[in-house]
Amino acid sequence: ISACLSELGAAAKAPQITVSASVAFAWFWLMPRLERFGSLEPDIDLRVLAADQPVLPGTGEVDVAILFGSGKWDGLDARLLFNERVYPVCSPGYLSNHPELRQSADLLDQTLLHLEYPRASAGEVDWRQWLLRQGVNGQPVRRSIRLNSYPMVLQAAEAGRGVALGWSYITDQILAEGRLVCPINKALETSDGYY
């Protein structure tokens, strides 16, 4: 954002910058950092556009976009923020009630919390993909819970309703606070990232 502001240059009135990001990214990663940004750039009006359909710079609507993918978008200069890392998470209470949960295959006998994507795309990590990458090829035997919002998925996990997939840029802090735990210390790291 600071680099974009430098390129925009000084203006007579307070400059405004519009940043677009997915709802989950804006909620969990960007919002906690706004106070620090405000103290570093007190004269900047910041507008956040949270939408799960990407809004790209160059459309006249946004100045900076935080996008997930390979980093290759025609006509855009992309800089890697961090790579994607996904691991299972649940509440401490859920884990204490399920001491049998020790390895990846044990997840097949747990209530899995699924994030339903509005539109499926090849790069999205779901439970099936995560389990296959851990060498687990089977069908869950318990019912699952499907939610179309990642904040709801995490709320269900914190409430002890089941095991969710955690994206490290969101859940690392929640684990540090003790609200969630990682029952199996295995992560899926993809070749994509956040730019």
XYZ file of C-alpha atoms in Angstrom:
195
model
C 0.000 0.000 0.000
C 2.859 2.381 0.834
C 4.455 1.714 -2.574
C 1.151 2.494 -4.281
C 0.872 5.753 -2.330
C 4.369 6.779 -3.403
C 3.443 6.173 -7.042
C 0.264 8.236 -6.672
C 2.331 11.147 -5.375
C 1.272 13.990 -3.133
C -2.119 15.581 -3.763
C -3.679 18.814 -2.567
C -6.418 16.987 -0.677
C -6.001 13.946 1.503
C -5.187 11.017 -0.794
C -7.506 8.032 -0.792
C -6.474 4.508 -1.577
C -8.863 1.620 -2.183
C -7.729 -1.912 -1.350
C -9.680 -4.987 -2.420
C -9.371 -8.422 -0.829
C -11.518 -11.464 -0.197
C -13.905 -11.217 2.742
C -11.880 -13.641 4.881
C -8.587 -11.941 4.054
C -9.978 -8.473 4.780
C -11.648 -9.607 8.015
C -8.862 -11.696 9.551
C -5.630 -10.298 8.107
C -6.185 -6.743 6.911
C -8.523 -5.362 9.590
C -6.179 -6.121 12.538
C -3.464 -4.141 10.740
C -5.494 -1.004 9.982
C -4.666 0.748 13.243
C -0.947 0.385 12.577
C -1.415 1.605 8.996
C -3.368 4.615 10.291
C -0.557 5.534 12.662
C 2.040 5.230 9.880
C -0.062 7.073 7.263
C -2.403 9.395 9.227
C -3.260 11.588 6.214
C -4.480 8.756 3.995
C -8.152 7.908 3.606
C -8.298 4.133 3.289
C -11.217 2.323 1.680
C -11.442 -1.472 1.935
C -13.515 -3.343 -0.615
C -14.123 -6.892 0.666
C -15.496 -9.197 -1.998
C -14.979 -12.847 -2.824
C -15.048 -12.051 -6.533
C -11.671 -10.426 -7.263
C -11.700 -6.737 -8.146
C -8.518 -5.934 -10.037
C -6.559 -2.688 -10.192
C -6.962 -0.927 -13.486
C -10.750 -1.099 -13.409
C -10.925 2.347 -11.831
C -12.505 0.926 -8.692
C -9.419 -0.158 -6.721
C -5.793 0.914 -6.419
C -4.400 -2.242 -4.798
C -5.769 -5.785 -4.725
C -4.734 -8.684 -2.545
C -5.164 -11.755 -4.713
C -4.624 -15.478 -4.302
C -2.957 -17.451 -7.044
C 0.283 -17.963 -8.930
C 1.236 -14.278 -9.016
C 0.750 -14.009 -12.766
C -2.000 -11.605 -13.761
C -1.813 -9.855 -17.112
C -0.879 -6.197 -16.778
C -0.399 -6.313 -12.997
C 2.742 -6.060 -10.892
C 2.393 -8.775 -8.235
C 4.482 -9.049 -5.070
C 4.301 -12.134 -2.866
C 3.035 -11.530 0.679
C 3.187 -15.199 1.753
C 2.491 -18.706 0.517
C -0.549 -20.795 1.375
C -0.295 -23.224 4.305
C -3.371 -25.205 5.431
C -3.743 -27.462 8.503
C -6.590 -28.901 10.646
C -7.891 -26.921 13.632
C -10.441 -27.548 16.370
C -11.291 -26.269 19.825
C -9.296 -27.493 22.827
C -12.557 -28.962 24.194
C -13.233 -30.890 20.993
C -9.741 -32.384 21.088
C -10.058 -33.414 24.749
C -13.403 -35.091 23.928
C -11.786 -36.954 21.005
C -8.477 -38.360 22.291
C -8.496 -40.856 19.412
C -7.633 -37.992 17.034
C -3.895 -38.529 16.609
C -3.129 -38.910 12.910
C -4.520 -37.778 9.574
C -6.547 -40.956 8.946
C -8.380 -40.401 12.251
C -10.063 -37.369 10.690
C -12.314 -39.713 8.681
C -14.111 -40.518 11.948
C -14.609 -36.872 12.966
C -17.174 -34.202 12.170
C -15.510 -32.180 9.442
C -16.433 -28.528 8.919
C -16.432 -27.661 5.221
C -16.188 -24.280 3.558
C -18.452 -24.278 0.515
C -16.938 -22.097 -2.157
C -19.368 -20.039 -4.256
C -17.644 -21.283 -7.402
C -15.252 -24.209 -7.392
C -11.803 -23.617 -8.838
C -8.846 -25.930 -9.266
C -6.593 -24.275 -6.688
C -8.894 -24.268 -3.672
C -7.962 -26.549 -0.793
C -10.778 -28.620 0.671
C -10.876 -31.618 3.016
C -10.673 -34.165 0.201
C -7.563 -32.532 -1.245
C -5.956 -32.095 2.185
C -6.573 -35.746 3.148
C -5.298 -37.069 -0.187
C -2.087 -35.047 0.171
C -1.616 -36.692 3.583
C -2.006 -40.153 2.035
C -5.554 -40.703 3.317
C -7.919 -42.080 0.690
C -11.295 -42.797 2.227
C -14.685 -41.360 2.976
C -15.625 -39.695 6.266
C -17.992 -41.876 8.308
C -19.587 -39.078 10.340
C -21.869 -36.324 9.162
C -20.234 -33.108 8.077
C -21.252 -29.498 8.437
C -21.056 -27.254 5.358
C -20.902 -23.470 5.667
C -20.522 -20.825 2.975
C -18.572 -18.314 5.064
C -15.120 -18.852 6.555
C -15.881 -16.784 9.696
C -18.783 -19.204 10.327
C -16.464 -22.189 9.818
C -14.075 -20.848 12.444
C -16.920 -19.979 14.801
C -18.204 -23.558 14.521
C -14.697 -24.900 15.210
C -14.285 -22.661 18.262
C -17.688 -23.828 19.518
C -16.514 -27.449 19.367
C -18.740 -28.505 16.464
C -15.953 -30.271 14.563
C -12.591 -29.967 12.828
C -11.967 -27.236 10.246
C -9.179 -26.466 7.852
C -7.135 -23.512 9.022
C -5.269 -21.160 6.727
C -2.102 -20.109 8.542
C -2.439 -16.385 7.802
C -5.738 -16.496 9.700
C -5.423 -19.274 12.256
C -1.811 -18.932 13.449
C -2.889 -16.022 15.685
C -6.016 -17.867 16.885
C -3.842 -20.849 17.857
C -1.446 -18.518 19.700
C -4.430 -17.164 21.666
C -5.485 -20.741 22.587
C -8.948 -20.444 21.043
C -8.124 -23.233 18.583
C -5.554 -26.027 18.546
C -3.941 -28.039 15.769
C -4.774 -31.697 16.537
C -2.430 -33.079 13.864
C 0.806 -31.314 13.114
C 0.683 -31.755 9.342
C 0.139 -28.988 6.839
C -0.506 -28.765 3.138
C 1.632 -26.148 1.447
C 0.610 -25.232 -2.077
C 2.581 -23.530 -4.816
C 0.113 -20.618 -4.776
C 0.207 -17.648 -2.478
C -1.230 -14.274 -1.549
C -0.010 -11.365 -3.646
